[in-house]
Tab-separated table of C-alpha atoms and ligand atoms in Angstrom:
chain	number	residue	atom	x	y	z
Y	1	MET	CA	-5.990	38.654	-37.941
Y	2	SER	CA	-5.476	39.658	-34.302
Y	3	SER	CA	-3.404	37.427	-32.053
Y	4	MET	CA	-4.981	35.758	-29.010
Y	5	TYR	CA	-3.055	38.253	-26.899
Y	6	GLU	CA	-4.554	41.228	-28.751
Y	7	ARG	CA	-8.052	39.763	-28.530
Y	8	CYS	CA	-7.526	39.026	-24.859
Y	9	CYS	CA	-6.528	42.634	-24.117
Y	10	LYS	CA	-9.863	43.852	-25.501
Y	11	VAL	CA	-12.050	41.622	-23.364
Y	12	MET	CA	-10.082	40.846	-20.220
Y	13	PRO	CA	-8.565	43.028	-17.530
Y	14	GLU	CA	-4.813	43.070	-17.200
Y	15	VAL	CA	-5.063	41.959	-13.578
Y	16	ALA	CA	-3.728	38.451	-14.258
Y	17	ASN	CA	-0.012	39.062	-14.537
Y	18	ARG	CA	0.946	37.190	-17.727
Y	19	ALA	CA	4.528	36.245	-18.474
Y	20	THR	CA	4.257	36.150	-22.289
Y	21	LYS	CA	2.085	37.017	-25.286
Y	22	LEU	CA	2.129	33.476	-26.695
Y	23	GLY	CA	-1.073	31.979	-28.053
Y	24	ILE	CA	-0.848	28.178	-27.786
Y	25	VAL	CA	-2.613	25.889	-30.231
Y	26	ASP	CA	-1.117	22.470	-29.466
Y	27	SER	CA	1.488	20.683	-27.378
Y	28	GLU	CA	3.606	17.566	-27.334
Y	29	GLY	CA	5.928	16.346	-24.581
Y	30	CYS	CA	7.914	19.309	-23.253
Y	31	TYR	CA	6.971	21.524	-26.214
Y	32	VAL	CA	4.085	23.872	-26.933
Y	33	TYR	CA	3.126	25.092	-30.413
Y	34	THR	CA	2.052	28.676	-30.990
Y	35	GLU	CA	-0.511	30.303	-33.266
Y	36	ASP	CA	2.367	31.849	-35.235
Y	37	ASN	CA	3.896	28.417	-35.869
Y	38	ARG	CA	6.620	28.425	-33.269
Y	39	LYS	CA	7.741	25.315	-31.371
Y	40	VAL	CA	8.651	26.419	-27.862
Y	41	LEU	CA	10.444	24.368	-25.207
Y	42	ASP	CA	8.194	24.806	-22.175
Y	43	PHE	CA	10.142	25.056	-18.902
Y	44	ALA	CA	7.179	26.706	-17.166
Y	45	SER	CA	4.780	23.727	-17.316
Y	46	GLY	CA	1.750	25.958	-16.799
Y	47	VAL	CA	3.398	26.943	-13.477
Y	48	ALA	CA	4.165	23.444	-12.196
Y	49	VAL	CA	0.913	21.881	-13.412
Y	50	ASN	CA	1.924	19.943	-16.514
Y	51	ASN	CA	4.174	17.420	-14.825
Y	52	LEU	CA	3.655	15.015	-17.739
Y	53	GLY	CA	3.527	17.781	-20.351
Y	54	ALA	CA	0.459	19.714	-21.500
Y	55	LYS	CA	-1.024	16.766	-23.421
Y	56	ASN	CA	-0.115	13.320	-22.184
Y	57	GLN	CA	-2.126	10.973	-24.383
Y	58	GLU	CA	-2.930	8.505	-21.589
Y	59	VAL	CA	-4.215	11.324	-19.383
Y	60	VAL	CA	-6.256	12.628	-22.320
Y	61	ASP	CA	-7.757	9.140	-22.805
Y	62	ALA	CA	-8.545	8.805	-19.084
Y	63	ILE	CA	-10.420	12.119	-19.212
Y	64	LYS	CA	-12.282	11.041	-22.379
Y	65	ASN	CA	-13.305	7.738	-20.794
Y	66	GLN	CA	-14.550	9.547	-17.690
Y	67	LEU	CA	-16.369	12.027	-19.895
Y	68	ASP	CA	-18.397	9.177	-21.390
Y	69	THR	CA	-19.893	8.503	-17.944
Y	70	MET	CA	-20.414	11.931	-16.371
Y	71	ILE	CA	-18.976	15.452	-16.278
Y	72	HIS	CA	-20.045	16.434	-12.794
Y	73	VAL	CA	-22.183	14.914	-10.098
Y	74	GLY	CA	-21.187	16.827	-6.961
Y	75	HIS	CA	-19.460	15.493	-3.877
Y	76	ASN	CA	-22.040	17.076	-1.603
Y	77	VAL	CA	-24.615	14.868	-3.282
Y	78	VAL	CA	-23.200	11.498	-4.391
Y	79	TYR	CA	-19.978	9.522	-4.859
Y	80	ASN	CA	-18.131	8.577	-8.024
Y	81	GLU	CA	-15.418	5.999	-8.649
Y	82	SER	CA	-12.560	8.327	-9.670
Y	83	TYR	CA	-13.203	10.586	-6.677
Y	84	VAL	CA	-13.033	7.722	-4.177
Y	85	ALA	CA	-10.158	5.956	-5.953
Y	86	LEU	CA	-7.976	9.088	-6.047
Y	87	ALA	CA	-8.563	9.697	-2.336
Y	88	GLU	CA	-7.616	6.060	-1.650
Y	89	LYS	CA	-4.454	6.494	-3.729
Y	90	LEU	CA	-3.477	9.705	-1.923
Y	91	VAL	CA	-3.993	8.050	1.461
Y	92	GLU	CA	-1.766	5.176	0.327
Y	93	LEU	CA	0.885	7.622	-0.936
Y	94	THR	CA	0.888	9.622	2.295
Y	95	GLY	CA	1.404	6.722	4.671
Y	96	GLY	CA	-2.062	5.203	5.123
Y	97	ASP	CA	-2.912	7.212	8.246
Y	98	THR	CA	-4.487	10.187	6.461
Y	99	LYS	CA	-7.814	11.337	5.013
Y	100	VAL	CA	-8.415	13.536	1.991
Y	101	TYR	CA	-10.738	16.462	1.282
Y	102	PHE	CA	-10.929	17.698	-2.336
Y	103	SER	CA	-11.385	21.254	-3.556
Y	104	ASN	CA	-10.385	23.181	-6.679
Y	105	SER	CA	-7.348	25.424	-6.304
Y	106	GLY	CA	-4.250	25.770	-4.193
Y	107	ALA	CA	-5.561	28.873	-2.465
Y	108	GLU	CA	-8.834	27.162	-1.655
Y	109	ALA	CA	-6.992	24.170	-0.191
Y	110	ASN	CA	-4.819	26.453	1.943
Y	111	ASP	CA	-7.889	28.302	3.196
Y	112	GLY	CA	-9.437	24.951	4.075
Y	113	ALA	CA	-6.255	23.749	5.778
Y	114	MET	CA	-6.156	26.840	8.005
Y	115	LYS	CA	-9.857	26.440	8.761
Y	116	LEU	CA	-9.227	22.818	9.725
Y	117	ALA	CA	-6.335	23.788	12.009
Y	118	LYS	CA	-8.414	26.516	13.650
Y	119	TYR	CA	-11.409	24.224	14.011
Y	120	VAL	CA	-9.484	21.412	15.629
Y	121	THR	CA	-7.227	23.469	17.920
Y	122	LYS	CA	-9.860	26.155	18.651
Y	123	ARG	CA	-6.988	28.664	18.464
Y	124	PRO	CA	-7.008	31.908	16.456
Y	125	ALA	CA	-3.491	32.539	15.167
Y	126	VAL	CA	-1.433	31.363	12.200
Y	127	ILE	CA	2.294	31.831	11.706
Y	128	ALA	CA	3.492	32.250	8.126
Y	129	PHE	CA	6.832	33.022	6.509
Y	130	ARG	CA	8.110	36.141	4.817
Y	131	ASN	CA	8.492	35.697	1.039
Y	132	SER	CA	5.901	32.921	1.058
Y	133	PHE	CA	3.164	32.445	-1.511
Y	134	HIS	CA	-0.020	30.597	-0.622
Y	135	GLY	CA	-2.607	32.042	-3.027
Y	136	ARG	CA	-4.957	34.907	-3.732
Y	137	THR	CA	-8.095	34.318	-1.696
Y	138	ILE	CA	-8.405	36.542	1.361
Y	139	GLY	CA	-7.362	33.678	3.657
Y	140	SER	CA	-4.369	32.509	1.625
Y	141	LEU	CA	-3.363	36.061	0.787
Y	142	SER	CA	-3.262	36.826	4.509
Y	143	VAL	CA	-0.400	34.352	4.914
Y	144	THR	CA	1.348	35.362	1.673
Y	145	GLY	CA	4.408	37.522	2.242
Y	146	SER	CA	6.201	37.744	-1.101
Y	147	SER	CA	4.865	41.006	-2.560
Y	148	SER	CA	2.984	43.964	-1.174
Y	149	SER	CA	1.372	44.342	-4.615
Y	150	TYR	CA	-0.669	41.200	-3.915
Y	151	ARG	CA	-2.087	42.800	-0.775
Y	152	LYS	CA	-2.442	46.415	-1.902
Y	153	ASN	CA	-5.971	47.789	-1.379
Y	154	TYR	CA	-7.198	44.487	0.104
Y	155	GLU	CA	-6.464	45.183	3.752
Y	156	PRO	CA	-7.717	44.334	6.280
Y	157	LEU	CA	-7.042	40.672	5.687
Y	158	MET	CA	-7.460	37.705	8.026
Y	159	PRO	CA	-6.372	38.789	11.507
Y	160	SER	CA	-3.932	37.057	13.874
Y	161	VAL	CA	-1.271	36.262	11.278
Y	162	TYR	CA	2.318	36.450	12.579
Y	163	TRP	CA	5.470	36.411	10.485
Y	164	ALA	CA	8.669	34.432	10.716
Y	165	ASP	CA	11.753	34.382	8.472
Y	166	TYR	CA	12.303	31.431	6.152
Y	167	ALA	CA	15.516	29.395	6.216
Y	168	ASN	CA	17.218	30.969	3.220
Y	169	CYS	CA	20.850	29.915	3.652
Y	170	HIS	CA	21.976	31.759	0.509
Y	171	LYS	CA	20.736	35.084	1.868
Y	172	CYS	CA	20.289	34.378	5.555
Y	173	PRO	CA	17.766	36.843	6.996
Y	174	PHE	CA	19.752	36.690	10.246
Y	175	GLY	CA	23.017	37.628	8.494
Y	176	LYS	CA	24.637	34.254	9.178
Y	177	LYS	CA	26.800	32.151	6.868
Y	178	GLU	CA	25.652	28.680	5.809
Y	179	ASN	CA	26.823	25.962	8.221
Y	180	CYS	CA	28.174	28.564	10.696
Y	181	CYS	CA	24.899	29.464	12.311
Y	182	GLY	CA	22.959	28.575	15.426
Y	183	MET	CA	19.767	27.811	13.466
Y	184	GLU	CA	18.442	31.316	14.175
Y	185	CYS	CA	15.575	30.456	11.790
Y	186	LEU	CA	14.301	28.118	14.520
Y	187	LYS	CA	15.391	30.185	17.522
Y	188	GLN	CA	13.276	33.108	16.229
Y	189	PHE	CA	10.214	31.236	17.515
Y	190	ASP	CA	11.335	31.804	21.133
Y	191	SER	CA	11.069	35.516	20.519
Y	192	ILE	CA	7.832	35.252	18.495
Y	193	PHE	CA	6.220	33.245	21.309
Y	194	ALA	CA	7.589	35.473	24.070
Y	195	LYS	CA	6.861	38.841	22.482
Y	196	MET	CA	4.089	38.491	19.919
Y	197	ILE	CA	1.814	35.501	20.334
Y	198	ASP	CA	1.542	32.869	23.021
Y	199	PRO	CA	2.150	29.461	21.398
Y	200	GLU	CA	-1.069	28.166	22.918
Y	201	SER	CA	-2.952	30.675	20.788
Y	202	VAL	CA	-1.344	29.421	17.570
Y	203	ALA	CA	-3.441	27.049	15.464
Y	204	ALA	CA	-0.927	26.466	12.697
Y	205	ILE	CA	2.430	27.186	11.157
Y	206	ILE	CA	1.974	27.203	7.381
Y	207	VAL	CA	5.103	26.685	5.309
Y	208	GLU	CA	6.184	25.754	1.813
Y	209	PRO	CA	8.666	22.872	2.253
Y	210	VAL	CA	10.578	24.487	-0.614
Y	211	GLN	CA	9.760	28.154	-0.968
Y	212	GLY	CA	8.474	28.638	-4.537
Y	213	GLU	CA	7.417	32.101	-5.617
Y	214	GLY	CA	9.819	33.526	-2.991
Y	215	GLY	CA	12.809	32.288	-5.012
Y	216	TYR	CA	12.922	28.479	-5.243
Y	217	ILE	CA	14.620	28.085	-1.898
Y	218	PRO	CA	15.185	24.565	-0.599
Y	219	PRO	CA	15.705	24.816	3.161
Y	220	LYS	CA	17.953	22.674	5.273
Y	221	LYS	CA	16.218	19.522	6.478
Y	222	GLU	CA	16.910	20.621	10.077
Y	223	PHE	CA	14.675	23.654	9.552
Y	224	LEU	CA	11.619	21.554	8.693
Y	225	LYS	CA	12.488	19.042	11.427
Y	226	GLY	CA	12.787	21.925	13.894
Y	227	LEU	CA	9.365	23.270	12.866
Y	228	ARG	CA	7.945	19.795	13.455
Y	229	GLU	CA	9.427	19.770	16.971
Y	230	ILE	CA	8.100	23.244	17.779
Y	231	CYS	CA	4.628	22.237	16.616
Y	232	ASP	CA	4.753	19.013	18.654
Y	233	LYS	CA	5.866	20.903	21.754
Y	234	TYR	CA	2.997	23.397	21.648
Y	235	GLY	CA	0.180	21.430	19.993
Y	236	ILE	CA	0.386	23.556	16.832
Y	237	MET	CA	-0.662	22.086	13.468
Y	238	LEU	CA	2.162	22.002	10.924
Y	239	ILE	CA	0.739	22.728	7.468
Y	240	PHE	CA	2.929	21.979	4.448
Y	241	ASP	CA	1.770	23.870	1.394
Y	242	GLU	CA	2.772	21.335	-1.259
Y	243	VAL	CA	0.824	23.044	-4.011
Y	244	GLN	CA	3.991	23.586	-6.066
Y	245	THR	CA	6.259	20.899	-4.574
Y	246	GLY	CA	3.745	18.059	-4.858
Y	247	ILE	CA	3.215	15.250	-7.385
Y	248	GLY	CA	6.849	14.387	-7.906
Y	249	ARG	CA	8.409	17.813	-8.358
Y	250	THR	CA	11.101	17.320	-5.693
Y	251	GLY	CA	11.859	13.677	-6.518
Y	252	GLU	CA	9.245	12.075	-4.272
Y	253	ILE	CA	5.489	12.359	-4.634
Y	254	TYR	CA	5.522	14.962	-1.854
Y	255	ALA	CA	8.397	17.057	-0.510
Y	256	PHE	CA	7.634	15.871	3.031
Y	257	GLN	CA	8.991	12.521	1.843
Y	258	THR	CA	12.052	14.162	0.274
Y	259	TYR	CA	12.751	15.871	3.619
Y	260	ASP	CA	11.425	13.061	5.821
Y	261	VAL	CA	9.355	15.440	7.947
Y	262	LYS	CA	5.646	14.713	8.182
Y	263	PRO	CA	3.203	17.611	8.487
Y	264	ASP	CA	-0.155	17.357	10.248
Y	265	ILE	CA	-1.907	18.842	7.238
Y	266	LEU	CA	-0.722	18.971	3.647
Y	267	THR	CA	-2.202	20.848	0.721
Y	268	SER	CA	-1.835	19.669	-2.849
Y	269	ALA	CA	-3.014	21.248	-6.114
Y	270	LYS	CA	-1.470	22.283	-9.462
Y	271	ALA	CA	-0.286	18.922	-10.956
Y	272	LEU	CA	-2.672	16.900	-8.772
Y	273	GLY	CA	-5.475	17.035	-11.353
Y	274	GLY	CA	-3.276	16.195	-14.349
Y	275	GLY	CA	-4.003	19.658	-15.792
Y	276	ILE	CA	-7.616	19.946	-14.641
Y	277	PRO	CA	-8.326	22.137	-11.594
Y	278	LEU	CA	-8.191	20.032	-8.447
Y	279	SER	CA	-6.774	20.450	-4.979
Y	280	ALA	CA	-6.706	18.421	-1.822
Y	281	ILE	CA	-6.271	18.844	1.885
Y	282	ILE	CA	-4.605	15.716	3.192
Y	283	ALA	CA	-4.404	15.444	6.978
Y	284	LYS	CA	-3.827	12.886	9.670
Y	285	LYS	CA	-6.937	10.772	10.256
Y	286	GLU	CA	-7.353	11.878	13.861
Y	287	ILE	CA	-7.372	15.526	12.763
Y	288	MET	CA	-9.809	15.011	9.877
Y	289	ASP	CA	-12.102	13.015	12.169
Y	290	LYS	CA	-12.540	16.135	14.307
Y	291	TRP	CA	-13.931	18.108	11.338
Y	292	PRO	CA	-17.662	17.415	11.415
Y	293	SER	CA	-20.161	17.342	8.596
Y	294	GLY	CA	-20.946	20.847	7.340
Y	295	ALA	CA	-17.885	22.570	8.834
Y	296	HIS	CA	-16.415	22.974	5.326
Y	297	GLY	CA	-17.614	22.330	1.784
Y	298	GLY	CA	-17.837	23.351	-1.867
Y	299	THR	CA	-19.655	22.415	-5.068
Y	300	PHE	CA	-16.933	21.317	-7.449
Y	301	GLY	CA	-14.347	19.599	-5.235
Y	302	GLY	CA	-13.269	16.219	-6.597
Y	303	ASN	CA	-14.703	16.682	-10.069
Y	304	PRO	CA	-14.705	13.268	-11.832
Y	305	LEU	CA	-12.686	14.464	-14.844
Y	306	ALA	CA	-10.033	16.017	-12.592
Y	307	CYS	CA	-9.843	12.926	-10.382
Y	308	ALA	CA	-9.592	10.581	-13.387
Y	309	ALA	CA	-6.781	12.727	-14.813
Y	310	GLY	CA	-5.045	12.848	-11.425
Y	311	LEU	CA	-5.289	9.090	-10.945
Y	312	LYS	CA	-3.823	8.420	-14.380
Y	313	THR	CA	-1.032	10.938	-13.732
Y	314	LEU	CA	-0.055	9.180	-10.497
Y	315	GLU	CA	-0.288	5.782	-12.197
Y	316	ILE	CA	2.085	6.892	-14.971
Y	317	ILE	CA	4.530	8.477	-12.511
Y	318	GLU	CA	4.670	5.175	-10.614
Y	319	ARG	CA	4.667	2.808	-13.604
Y	320	ASP	CA	7.330	4.670	-15.596
Y	321	ASN	CA	9.612	5.357	-12.607
Y	322	ILE	CA	9.331	9.044	-13.345
Y	323	LEU	CA	10.631	9.999	-9.905
Y	324	ASP	CA	13.977	8.451	-10.940
Y	325	ASN	CA	13.993	10.786	-13.930
Y	326	VAL	CA	13.221	13.744	-11.651
Y	327	LYS	CA	16.249	12.962	-9.481
Y	328	LYS	CA	18.548	12.194	-12.411
Y	329	GLN	CA	17.612	15.130	-14.634
Y	330	GLY	CA	17.419	17.467	-11.640
Y	331	GLU	CA	21.022	16.673	-10.814
Y	332	TYR	CA	22.003	17.081	-14.443
Y	333	MET	CA	20.210	20.406	-14.657
Y	334	ARG	CA	22.060	21.749	-11.596
Y	335	LYS	CA	25.387	20.475	-12.979
Y	336	ARG	CA	24.797	22.346	-16.245
Y	337	LEU	CA	23.618	25.458	-14.396
Y	338	ASN	CA	26.724	25.296	-12.191
Y	339	GLU	CA	28.842	25.312	-15.360
Y	340	LEU	CA	27.018	28.450	-16.458
Y	341	GLN	CA	27.603	29.950	-13.017
Y	342	GLU	CA	31.342	29.360	-13.388
Y	343	LYS	CA	31.328	30.874	-16.860
Y	344	TYR	CA	29.328	33.941	-15.810
Y	345	SER	CA	30.764	34.206	-12.342
Y	346	GLY	CA	29.746	37.368	-10.633
Y	347	ARG	CA	26.373	37.527	-12.396
Y	348	ILE	CA	24.875	34.154	-11.427
Y	349	SER	CA	25.169	34.326	-7.653
Y	350	ASP	CA	23.503	31.032	-6.838
Y	351	VAL	CA	22.277	27.822	-8.434
Y	352	ARG	CA	19.950	25.757	-6.296
Y	353	GLY	CA	17.122	23.316	-6.336
Y	354	VAL	CA	15.778	19.932	-5.455
Y	355	GLY	CA	14.502	17.431	-8.000
Y	356	LEU	CA	13.127	19.389	-10.940
Y	357	MET	CA	12.490	22.546	-8.952
Y	358	ASN	CA	15.619	24.480	-9.911
Y	359	ALA	CA	16.697	28.076	-10.165
Y	360	MET	CA	19.532	30.502	-10.750
Y	361	GLU	CA	19.814	33.844	-9.028
Y	362	LEU	CA	21.121	36.898	-10.893
Y	363	VAL	CA	23.035	39.857	-9.494
Y	364	THR	CA	24.624	43.043	-10.828
Y	365	LYS	CA	28.405	43.435	-10.960
Y	366	ASP	CA	28.068	44.981	-7.483
Y	367	GLY	CA	26.221	41.970	-6.146
Y	368	ALA	CA	22.767	43.594	-5.930
Y	369	PRO	CA	19.671	41.688	-7.108
Y	370	ASP	CA	19.501	42.154	-10.893
Y	371	GLU	CA	15.850	42.297	-11.849
Y	372	LYS	CA	16.642	43.814	-15.244
Y	373	LEU	CA	19.016	41.026	-16.263
Y	374	THR	CA	16.589	38.403	-14.982
Y	375	SER	CA	13.742	39.817	-17.010
Y	376	ALA	CA	15.970	40.193	-20.093
Y	377	ILE	CA	17.053	36.540	-19.854
Y	378	LYS	CA	13.406	35.475	-19.820
Y	379	THR	CA	12.565	37.700	-22.816
Y	380	LYS	CA	15.604	36.761	-24.901
Y	381	ALA	CA	15.229	33.049	-24.123
Y	382	LEU	CA	11.654	33.181	-25.382
Y	383	GLU	CA	12.839	34.826	-28.593
Y	384	LYS	CA	14.939	31.665	-28.988
Y	385	ASN	CA	11.926	29.477	-28.175
Y	386	LEU	CA	12.618	28.627	-24.538
Y	387	LEU	CA	9.789	29.478	-22.148
Y	388	LEU	CA	11.004	30.378	-18.660
Y	389	LEU	CA	9.479	31.996	-15.603
Y	390	THR	CA	11.078	34.172	-12.979
Y	391	CYS	CA	10.465	34.374	-9.243
Y	392	GLY	CA	12.028	35.700	-6.050
Y	393	SER	CA	10.908	38.514	-3.826
Y	394	ASP	CA	13.619	40.676	-5.453
Y	395	HIS	CA	12.512	39.460	-8.919
Y	396	ASN	CA	16.030	38.209	-9.668
Y	397	VAL	CA	15.582	34.447	-9.945
Y	398	VAL	CA	15.036	32.414	-13.119
Y	399	ARG	CA	13.232	29.191	-12.316
Y	400	PHE	CA	13.155	26.027	-14.351
Y	401	ILE	CA	9.888	24.110	-13.982
Y	402	THR	CA	10.309	21.394	-16.573
Y	403	PRO	CA	7.831	18.591	-17.061
Y	404	LEU	CA	9.012	15.622	-14.950
Y	405	THR	CA	9.584	13.726	-18.192
Y	406	VAL	CA	12.251	16.140	-19.421
Y	407	THR	CA	15.236	14.567	-21.173
Y	408	GLN	CA	18.941	15.357	-20.969
Y	409	GLU	CA	18.804	16.557	-24.594
Y	410	GLU	CA	16.057	19.044	-23.748
Y	411	ILE	CA	18.037	20.352	-20.776
Y	412	ASP	CA	21.065	20.723	-23.059
Y	413	ILE	CA	18.984	22.726	-25.555
Y	414	ALA	CA	17.794	25.024	-22.753
Y	415	ILE	CA	21.285	25.509	-21.309
Y	416	SER	CA	22.675	26.306	-24.737
Y	417	ILE	CA	19.942	28.947	-25.258
Y	418	ILE	CA	20.631	30.483	-21.826
Y	419	ASP	CA	24.352	30.472	-22.589
Y	420	ASP	CA	23.724	32.344	-25.872
Y	421	VAL	CA	21.446	34.795	-24.081
Y	422	MET	CA	23.961	35.414	-21.285
Y	423	LYS	CA	26.699	36.027	-23.901
Y	424	GLU	CA	24.507	38.728	-25.422
Y	425	LEU	CA	23.492	40.298	-22.130
Y	426	VAL	CA	26.536	40.372	-19.840
A	501	PLP	C1	3.096	27.180	-2.959
A	501	PLP	C2	1.816	27.660	-3.574
A	501	PLP	N1	0.700	27.685	-2.820
A	501	PLP	C3	-0.470	28.097	-3.315
A	501	PLP	C4	-0.585	28.530	-4.604
A	501	PLP	C5	-1.914	28.999	-5.113
A	501	PLP	O1	-2.458	28.022	-5.935
A	501	PLP	P1	-3.682	28.415	-6.902
A	501	PLP	O2	-3.131	29.378	-7.890
A	501	PLP	O3	-4.103	27.107	-7.505
A	501	PLP	O4	-4.721	29.006	-6.031
A	501	PLP	C6	0.549	28.534	-5.429
A	501	PLP	C7	0.456	29.015	-6.823
A	501	PLP	O5	1.409	29.354	-7.462
A	501	PLP	C8	1.778	28.083	-4.899
A	501	PLP	O6	2.893	28.066	-5.641
């Protein structure tokens, strides 16, 4: 009998870059079960979607209850309770002075956010960051700067995109040392505005509050605060792409709360729909009120099943104080990773993260990015039933995207597997 992977190869193109060959038949908590009877500890969470695991029973029940009433009705046509209630909840969670527009994917939300910024400011340009990831549609791809392979053969993309360097203190793009710099990551905007694009032509700066795909890089708070000030000074919309950081990942519902810097427009997706495709553009009321009927749209946005699942997910996160677990286990995870870094000093060059968005960076004995070791750790860990993903524009970062419900015991199991793997490999 062929595996799902083998069957898949016959009928699907290889264009979707898949991290494993696992065929999954069931799940429970932080574990997934495979067609060949393996129980695998899942520290990928469907790429930051399964914040309560791949099968939270209460979320399943909420979807089933919704299913008994309708599957789809269409937000261009009518209203439904889950759709309105989730928007109300998101407004409450983002300070009460916002409005919400639903769509289906992170990329679609980012496209919509840039359209909103352009519509409201009537300006053409967007500034994005090198090593960013915002999605695969032409719009979102145009502001994605983490791999030329994503862009190859798709040029020309959306025009008037300008690039800035992200605040990566571990590998400062300006060659500075952490805490001994003049915040060149903010000063670069003087030069961008003087030499490349007048600030009054810039509609938006789009930024991940913690860079994800680019290497799980939490910036200094001053960086995001500085971006806020620049945007305020020039009437530019600050867009936070919270597709990966949202729904509790950094220890608050959104990373803007973790960093205490409020964007004008925020995009949310991945875990927002409790595992069902759903995304949202959440923006200040006065901005949303300048987006008239018909200026944006879509058939499936705010699907009732997705909204019911999202509502239940948020309810559980609140009721069970899951954000406390994110902070506690996140700290524990970094402590255990720091121990590994001490043990394998020279090969783990950095351990970093915020909440349960954590990573370790791997280098060769000479200090160069070690893509081979990174990939081998992922492969060997999976042989020992730990599912990990990598990231980083140099492909040398292992990231740990646990469900937010992860326990200390599960972190210990993962660390012990990584320790065994490192012993074998270095
Ligand atoms: C920060 C960020 N933005 C946008 C996206 C794109 O989301 P989607 O794959 O739902 O289009 C991703 C996906 O990984 C992401 O991490």
